[in-house]
CSV table of C-alpha atoms in Angstrom, one decimal:
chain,number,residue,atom,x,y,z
P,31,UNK,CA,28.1,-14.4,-27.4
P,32,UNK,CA,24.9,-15.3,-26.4
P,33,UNK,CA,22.7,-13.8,-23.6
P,34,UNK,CA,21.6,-16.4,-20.4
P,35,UNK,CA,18.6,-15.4,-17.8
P,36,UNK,CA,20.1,-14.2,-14.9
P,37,UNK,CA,20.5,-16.3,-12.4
P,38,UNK,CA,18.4,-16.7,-9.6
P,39,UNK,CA,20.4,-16.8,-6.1
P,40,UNK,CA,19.8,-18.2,-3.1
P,41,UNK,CA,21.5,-18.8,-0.2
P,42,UNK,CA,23.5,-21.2,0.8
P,43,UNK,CA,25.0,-21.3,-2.8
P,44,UNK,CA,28.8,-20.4,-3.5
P,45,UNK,CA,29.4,-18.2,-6.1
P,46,UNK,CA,31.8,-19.3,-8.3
P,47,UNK,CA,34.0,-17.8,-11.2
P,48,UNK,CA,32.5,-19.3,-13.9
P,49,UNK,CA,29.2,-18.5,-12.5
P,50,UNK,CA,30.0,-14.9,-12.2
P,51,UNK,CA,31.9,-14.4,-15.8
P,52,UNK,CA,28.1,-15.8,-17.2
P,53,UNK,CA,25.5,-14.4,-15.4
P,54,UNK,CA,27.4,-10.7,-14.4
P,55,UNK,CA,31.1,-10.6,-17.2
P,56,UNK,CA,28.9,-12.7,-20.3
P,57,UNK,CA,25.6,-10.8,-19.7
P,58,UNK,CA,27.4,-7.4,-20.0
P,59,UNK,CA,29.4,-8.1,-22.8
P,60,UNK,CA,26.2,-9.3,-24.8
P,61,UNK,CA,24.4,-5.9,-23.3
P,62,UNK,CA,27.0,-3.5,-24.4
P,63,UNK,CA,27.4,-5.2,-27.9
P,64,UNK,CA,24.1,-4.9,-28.8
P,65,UNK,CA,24.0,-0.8,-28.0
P,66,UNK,CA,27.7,-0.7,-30.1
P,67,UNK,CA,27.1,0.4,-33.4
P,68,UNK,CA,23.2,0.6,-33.8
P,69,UNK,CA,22.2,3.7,-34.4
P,70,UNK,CA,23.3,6.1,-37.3
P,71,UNK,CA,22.6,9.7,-37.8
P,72,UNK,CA,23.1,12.2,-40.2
P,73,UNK,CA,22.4,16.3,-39.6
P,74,UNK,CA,22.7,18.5,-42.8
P,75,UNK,CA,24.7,21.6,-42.5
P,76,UNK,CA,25.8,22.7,-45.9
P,77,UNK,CA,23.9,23.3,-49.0
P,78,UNK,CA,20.3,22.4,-49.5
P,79,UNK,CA,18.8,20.0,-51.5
P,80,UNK,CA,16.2,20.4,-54.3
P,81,UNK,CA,14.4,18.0,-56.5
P,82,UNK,CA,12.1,18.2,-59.1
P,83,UNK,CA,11.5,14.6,-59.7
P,84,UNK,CA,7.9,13.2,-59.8
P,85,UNK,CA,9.4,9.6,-58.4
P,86,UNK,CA,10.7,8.6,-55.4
P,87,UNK,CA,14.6,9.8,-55.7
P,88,UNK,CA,17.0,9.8,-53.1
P,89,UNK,CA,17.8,13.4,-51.1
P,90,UNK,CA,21.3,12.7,-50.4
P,91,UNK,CA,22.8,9.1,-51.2
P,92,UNK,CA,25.8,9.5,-49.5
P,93,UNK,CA,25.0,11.2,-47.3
P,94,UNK,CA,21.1,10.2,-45.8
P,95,UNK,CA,21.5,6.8,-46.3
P,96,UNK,CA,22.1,5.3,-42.6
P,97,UNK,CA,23.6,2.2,-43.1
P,98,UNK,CA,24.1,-1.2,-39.7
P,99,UNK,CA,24.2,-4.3,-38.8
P,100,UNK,CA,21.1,-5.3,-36.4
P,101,UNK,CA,20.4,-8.2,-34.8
P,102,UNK,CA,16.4,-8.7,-36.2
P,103,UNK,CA,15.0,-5.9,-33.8
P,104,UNK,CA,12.6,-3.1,-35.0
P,105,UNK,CA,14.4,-0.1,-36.3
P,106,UNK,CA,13.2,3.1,-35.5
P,107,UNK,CA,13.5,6.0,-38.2
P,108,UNK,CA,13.1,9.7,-37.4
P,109,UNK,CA,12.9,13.0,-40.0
P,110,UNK,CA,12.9,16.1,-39.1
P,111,UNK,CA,13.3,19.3,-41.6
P,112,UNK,CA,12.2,22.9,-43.0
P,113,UNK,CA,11.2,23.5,-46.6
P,114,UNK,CA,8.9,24.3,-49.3
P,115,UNK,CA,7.8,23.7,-52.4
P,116,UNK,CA,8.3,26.1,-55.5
P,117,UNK,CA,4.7,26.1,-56.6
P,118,UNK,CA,1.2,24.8,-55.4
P,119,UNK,CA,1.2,21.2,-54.9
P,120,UNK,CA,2.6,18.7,-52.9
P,121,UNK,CA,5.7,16.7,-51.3
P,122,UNK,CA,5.7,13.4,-50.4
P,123,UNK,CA,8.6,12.0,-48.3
P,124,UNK,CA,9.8,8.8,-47.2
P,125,UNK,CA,12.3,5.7,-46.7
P,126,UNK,CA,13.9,3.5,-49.2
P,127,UNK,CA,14.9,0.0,-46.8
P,128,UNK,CA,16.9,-2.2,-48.5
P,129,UNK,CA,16.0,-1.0,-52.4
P,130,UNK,CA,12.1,-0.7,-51.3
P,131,UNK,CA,10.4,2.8,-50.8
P,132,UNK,CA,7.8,3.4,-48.1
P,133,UNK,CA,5.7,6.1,-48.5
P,134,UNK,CA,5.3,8.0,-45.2
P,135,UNK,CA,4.2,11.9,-45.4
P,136,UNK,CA,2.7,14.0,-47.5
P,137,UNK,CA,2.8,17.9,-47.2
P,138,UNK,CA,0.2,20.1,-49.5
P,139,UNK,CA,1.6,23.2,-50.5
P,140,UNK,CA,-1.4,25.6,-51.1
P,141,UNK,CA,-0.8,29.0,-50.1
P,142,UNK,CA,1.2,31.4,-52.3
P,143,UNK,CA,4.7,30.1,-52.8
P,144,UNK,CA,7.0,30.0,-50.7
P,145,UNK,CA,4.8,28.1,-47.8
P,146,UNK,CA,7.8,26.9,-45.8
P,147,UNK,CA,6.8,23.9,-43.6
P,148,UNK,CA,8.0,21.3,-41.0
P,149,UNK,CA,8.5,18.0,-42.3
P,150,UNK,CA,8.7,15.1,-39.4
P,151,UNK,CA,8.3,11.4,-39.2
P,152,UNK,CA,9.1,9.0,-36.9
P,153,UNK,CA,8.1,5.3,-37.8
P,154,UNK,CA,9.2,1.7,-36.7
P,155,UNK,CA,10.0,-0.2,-39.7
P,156,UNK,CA,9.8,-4.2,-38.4
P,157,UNK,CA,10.2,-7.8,-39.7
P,158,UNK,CA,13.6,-7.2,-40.8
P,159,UNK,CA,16.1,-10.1,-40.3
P,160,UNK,CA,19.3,-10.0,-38.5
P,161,UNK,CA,21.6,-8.7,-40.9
P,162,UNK,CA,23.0,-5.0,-42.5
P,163,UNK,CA,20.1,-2.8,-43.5
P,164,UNK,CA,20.3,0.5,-45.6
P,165,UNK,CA,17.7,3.3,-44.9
P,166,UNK,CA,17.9,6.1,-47.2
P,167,UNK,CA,15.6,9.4,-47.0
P,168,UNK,CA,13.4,9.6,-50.7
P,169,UNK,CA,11.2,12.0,-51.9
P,170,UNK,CA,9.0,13.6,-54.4
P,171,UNK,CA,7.1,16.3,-55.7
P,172,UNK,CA,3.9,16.4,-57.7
P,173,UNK,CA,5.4,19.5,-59.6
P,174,UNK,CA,7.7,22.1,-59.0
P,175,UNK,CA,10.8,22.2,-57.2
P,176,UNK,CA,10.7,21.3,-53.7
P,177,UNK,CA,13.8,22.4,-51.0
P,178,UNK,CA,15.1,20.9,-48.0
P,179,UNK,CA,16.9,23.5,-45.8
P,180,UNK,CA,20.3,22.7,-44.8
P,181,UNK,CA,20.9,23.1,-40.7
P,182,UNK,CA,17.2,22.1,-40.1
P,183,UNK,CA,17.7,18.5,-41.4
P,184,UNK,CA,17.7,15.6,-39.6
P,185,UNK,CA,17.6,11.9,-40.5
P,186,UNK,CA,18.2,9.4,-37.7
P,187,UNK,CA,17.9,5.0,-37.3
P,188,UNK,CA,18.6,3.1,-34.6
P,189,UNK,CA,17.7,-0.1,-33.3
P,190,UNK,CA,14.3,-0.1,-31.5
P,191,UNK,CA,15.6,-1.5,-28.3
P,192,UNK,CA,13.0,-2.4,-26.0
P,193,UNK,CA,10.3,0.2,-27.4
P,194,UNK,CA,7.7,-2.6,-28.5
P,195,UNK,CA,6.7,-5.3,-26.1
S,2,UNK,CA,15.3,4.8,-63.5
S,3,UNK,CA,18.3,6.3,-64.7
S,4,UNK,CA,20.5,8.8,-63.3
S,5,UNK,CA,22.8,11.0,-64.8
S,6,UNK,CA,24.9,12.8,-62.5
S,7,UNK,CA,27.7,15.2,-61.8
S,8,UNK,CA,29.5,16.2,-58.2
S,9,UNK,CA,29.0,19.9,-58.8
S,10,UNK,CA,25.9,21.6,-57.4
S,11,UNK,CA,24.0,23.5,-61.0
S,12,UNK,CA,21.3,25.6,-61.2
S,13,UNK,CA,18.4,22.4,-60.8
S,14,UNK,CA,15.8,24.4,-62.7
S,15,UNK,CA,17.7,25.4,-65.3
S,16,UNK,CA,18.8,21.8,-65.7
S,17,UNK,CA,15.5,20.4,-65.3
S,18,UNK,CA,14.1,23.2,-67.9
S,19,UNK,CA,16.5,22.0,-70.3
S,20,UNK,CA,16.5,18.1,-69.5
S,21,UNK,CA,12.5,18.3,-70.2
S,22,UNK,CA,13.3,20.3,-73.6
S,23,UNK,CA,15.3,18.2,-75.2
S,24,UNK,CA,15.5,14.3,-73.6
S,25,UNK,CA,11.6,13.3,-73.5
S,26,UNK,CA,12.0,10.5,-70.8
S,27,UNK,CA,13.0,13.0,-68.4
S,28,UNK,CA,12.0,12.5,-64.9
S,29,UNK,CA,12.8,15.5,-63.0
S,30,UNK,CA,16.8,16.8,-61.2
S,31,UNK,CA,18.0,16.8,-57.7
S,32,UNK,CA,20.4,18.8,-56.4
S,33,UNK,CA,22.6,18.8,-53.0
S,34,UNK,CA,25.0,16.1,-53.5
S,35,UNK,CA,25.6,17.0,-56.8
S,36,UNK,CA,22.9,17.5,-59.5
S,37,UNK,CA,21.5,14.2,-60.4
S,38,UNK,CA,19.5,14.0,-63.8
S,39,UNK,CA,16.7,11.5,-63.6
S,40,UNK,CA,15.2,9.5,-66.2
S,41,UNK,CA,12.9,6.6,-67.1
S,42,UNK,CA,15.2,3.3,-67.8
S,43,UNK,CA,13.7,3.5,-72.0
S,44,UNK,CA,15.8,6.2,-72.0
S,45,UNK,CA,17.7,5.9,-75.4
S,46,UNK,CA,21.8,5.8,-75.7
S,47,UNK,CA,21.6,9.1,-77.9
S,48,UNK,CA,20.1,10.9,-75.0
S,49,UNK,CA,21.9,9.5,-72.5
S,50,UNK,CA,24.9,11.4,-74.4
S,51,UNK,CA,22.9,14.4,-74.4
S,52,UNK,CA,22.5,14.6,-71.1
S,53,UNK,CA,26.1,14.3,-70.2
S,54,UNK,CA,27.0,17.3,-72.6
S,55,UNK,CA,24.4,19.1,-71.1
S,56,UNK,CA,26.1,18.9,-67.2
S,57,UNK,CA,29.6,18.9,-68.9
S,58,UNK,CA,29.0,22.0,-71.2
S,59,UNK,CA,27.4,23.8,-68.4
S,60,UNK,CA,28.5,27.4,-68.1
S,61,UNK,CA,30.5,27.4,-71.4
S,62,UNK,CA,27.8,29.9,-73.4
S,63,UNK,CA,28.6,33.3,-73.0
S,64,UNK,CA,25.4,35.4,-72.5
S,65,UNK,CA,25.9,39.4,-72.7
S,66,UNK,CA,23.8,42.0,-71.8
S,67,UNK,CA,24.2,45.8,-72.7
S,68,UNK,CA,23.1,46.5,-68.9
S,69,UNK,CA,23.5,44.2,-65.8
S,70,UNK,CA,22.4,47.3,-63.5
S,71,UNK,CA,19.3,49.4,-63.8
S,72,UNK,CA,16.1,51.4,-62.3
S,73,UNK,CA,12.9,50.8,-63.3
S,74,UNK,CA,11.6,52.6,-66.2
S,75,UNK,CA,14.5,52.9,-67.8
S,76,UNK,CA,15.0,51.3,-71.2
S,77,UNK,CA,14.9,47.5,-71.3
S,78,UNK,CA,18.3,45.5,-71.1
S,79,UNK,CA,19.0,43.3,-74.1
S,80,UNK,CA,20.8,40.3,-74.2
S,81,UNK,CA,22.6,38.5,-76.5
S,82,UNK,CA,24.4,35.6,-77.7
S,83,UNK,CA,27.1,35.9,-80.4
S,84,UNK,CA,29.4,33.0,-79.9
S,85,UNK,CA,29.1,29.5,-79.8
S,86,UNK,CA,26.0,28.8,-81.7
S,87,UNK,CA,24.9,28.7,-85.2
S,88,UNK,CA,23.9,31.5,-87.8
S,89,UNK,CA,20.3,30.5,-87.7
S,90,UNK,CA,20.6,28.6,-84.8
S,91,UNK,CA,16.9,28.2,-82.7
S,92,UNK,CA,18.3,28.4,-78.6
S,93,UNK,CA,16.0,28.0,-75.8
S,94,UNK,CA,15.9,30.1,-72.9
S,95,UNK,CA,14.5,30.5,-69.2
S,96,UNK,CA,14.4,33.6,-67.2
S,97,UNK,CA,13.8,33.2,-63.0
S,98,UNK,CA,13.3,36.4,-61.1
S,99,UNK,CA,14.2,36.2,-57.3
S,100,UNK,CA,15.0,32.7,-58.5
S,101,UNK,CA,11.1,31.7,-59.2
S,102,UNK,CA,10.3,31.0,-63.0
S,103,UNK,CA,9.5,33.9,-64.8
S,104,UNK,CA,9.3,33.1,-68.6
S,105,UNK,CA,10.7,30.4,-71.0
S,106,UNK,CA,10.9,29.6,-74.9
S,107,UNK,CA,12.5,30.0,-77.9
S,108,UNK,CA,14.5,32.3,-80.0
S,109,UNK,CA,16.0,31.9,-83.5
S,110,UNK,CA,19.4,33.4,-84.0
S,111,UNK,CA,20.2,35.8,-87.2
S,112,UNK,CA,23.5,35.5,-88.7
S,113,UNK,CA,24.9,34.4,-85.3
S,114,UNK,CA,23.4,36.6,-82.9
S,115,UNK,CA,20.3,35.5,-80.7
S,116,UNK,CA,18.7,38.6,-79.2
S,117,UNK,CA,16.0,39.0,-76.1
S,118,UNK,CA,14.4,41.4,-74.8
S,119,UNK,CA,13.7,41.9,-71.2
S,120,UNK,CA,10.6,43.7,-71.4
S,121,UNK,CA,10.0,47.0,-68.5
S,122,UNK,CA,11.5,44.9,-65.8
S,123,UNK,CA,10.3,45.1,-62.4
S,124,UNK,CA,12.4,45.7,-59.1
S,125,UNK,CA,14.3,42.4,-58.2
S,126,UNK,CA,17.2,40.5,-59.7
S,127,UNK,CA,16.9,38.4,-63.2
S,128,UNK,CA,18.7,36.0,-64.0
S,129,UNK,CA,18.5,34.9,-68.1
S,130,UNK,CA,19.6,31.6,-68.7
S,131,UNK,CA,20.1,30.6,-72.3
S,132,UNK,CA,21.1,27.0,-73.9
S,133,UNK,CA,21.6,25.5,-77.0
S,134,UNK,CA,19.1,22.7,-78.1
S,135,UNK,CA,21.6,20.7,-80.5
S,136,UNK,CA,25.3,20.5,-80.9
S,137,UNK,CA,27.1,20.4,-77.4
S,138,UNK,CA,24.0,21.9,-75.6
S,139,UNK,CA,26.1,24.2,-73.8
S,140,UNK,CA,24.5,27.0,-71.6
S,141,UNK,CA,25.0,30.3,-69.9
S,142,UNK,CA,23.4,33.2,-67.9
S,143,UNK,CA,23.1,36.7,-67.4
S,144,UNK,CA,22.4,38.1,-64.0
S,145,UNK,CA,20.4,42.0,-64.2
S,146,UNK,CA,19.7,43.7,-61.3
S,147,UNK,CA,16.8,45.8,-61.2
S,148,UNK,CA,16.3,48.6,-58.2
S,149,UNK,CA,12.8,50.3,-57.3
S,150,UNK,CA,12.3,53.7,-59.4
């Protein structure tokens, strides 16, 4: 179903059914279709995650890996969660689209371990086609171990609807 | 990459300690859904066995110790492994305490037995993790607690 420019009115017209089922029934339909099923989220409540790889791994692949159908809009990916790394370094987190990792934050742990920190991103990945994207939360530590909390995790993507002109 | 995985949740730095031991191409472990062993894609067949042993033979060494309980000052807890490994066997070993590393290495078996030593122990809980570098590369632990004098 395709979307048509509302109608302009004016008076003396008639309005008819088959205007009415395009401009108001059709218009509708294409409106709530596109809010149906675009947005996937994910918040961590059981056991936390650790990693001690050096490369871009996946935190959870079943789990943080948001997977929908779009229509060639922007998709907008949000992070938040609480952790630390083992030792004095760093952890780098970020988002693996469709087999490719981005790169997004990077948190330097320097104080005396445990330095427990907020992690958050929020970033509008665009250019992507109309068709079913994956976006899976990666990350990686220089050395060490590095923990995600469970209950402080979140990992959300949805359709940018409207939110860049 | 490579990943070697299992769907129960292991001890990641123990893992990781002895991924990095024995299999050279390691990469690092994840834990969370699972513990996933990662590796460089040269990893070779032999090693890729070695790795599954390792998650499969997980908790199948039995580690003793003549005191799991103690105060400080008191005479130092050993431990021992007397089954499951060769007479002259070389096992490696980790030790966390509060679950941060504490000390690592090496210890040669004699006629079946590999003794350590857990030298004037301060207050907090150890927990001595030992495994087997050849063979099935099983592993095992020993939890101590040690209370303030």
């Amino acid at each position: 179903m395709a979307w048509t420019t509302p109608r302009t009115w004016a008076e003396p017209e008639i309005v008819t059914e088959t205007i009415m089922n395009t401009h108001v029934r059709d218009n509708l339909d294409y409106l709530k279709d596109r809010l149906d099923g675009v947005a996937k989220q994910y918040i961590r409540t059981a056991t936390d995650y650790t990693t001690t790889s050096t490369s871009f791994v996946e935190v959870d692949g079943s789990n943080l890996a948001l997977t929908f159908t779009t229509d060639g809009s922007d998709v907008l990916v949000t992070f938040t969660g609480y952790g630390y790394l083992s030792t004095q370094g760093y952890i780098d987190i970020g988002v693996d689209v469709d087999g490719t990792d981005y790169f997004l934050i990077r948190h330097d742990h320097n104080a005396t371990p445990p330095e427990y920190r907020a992690f958050t991103f929020s970033y509008i990945f665009t250019g992507l086609s109309a068709a079913s994207h994956t976006f899976k939360l990666v990350w990686r530590v220089e050395t060490g171990t590095g923990n995600l909390i469970a209950g402080t995790l979140l990992f959300d993507a949805r359709e940018a609807l409207g939110l860049i002109a | 990459m490579i990943n070697i995985s299992t769907e129960a949740i292991l001890n990641g730095l123990l893992v990781d300690h002895i991924a990095r031991t024995i299999i050279p191409t390691t990469i690092g472990v994840s834990t969370g859904n699972g513990t996933i062993m990662h590796f460089e894609d040269t990893i070779t067949p032999a090693d890729q066995t070695k790795a599954n042993a390792v998650l499969a033979n997980y908790g199948g060494l039995t580690v003793n110790a003549d005191k799991t309980t103690m105060t400080e000052g008191d005479a130092d807890p050993v431990i021992t492994v007397d089954t499951g490994i060769g007479a002259s066997e070389a096992v490696g070993y980790i030790a966390t305490l509060d679950g941060t590393s504490y000390a690592s290495g090496e210890v040669t078996a004699s006629s079946g037995t590999a003794t350590l030593n857990l030298v004037a122990p301060v207050a907090g809980v150890y927990h001595i993790y030992v495994f087997r570098k050849t063979g099935d590369y099983a592993s095992g632990f020993v939890q101590i607690t040690v209370s303030e004098a």
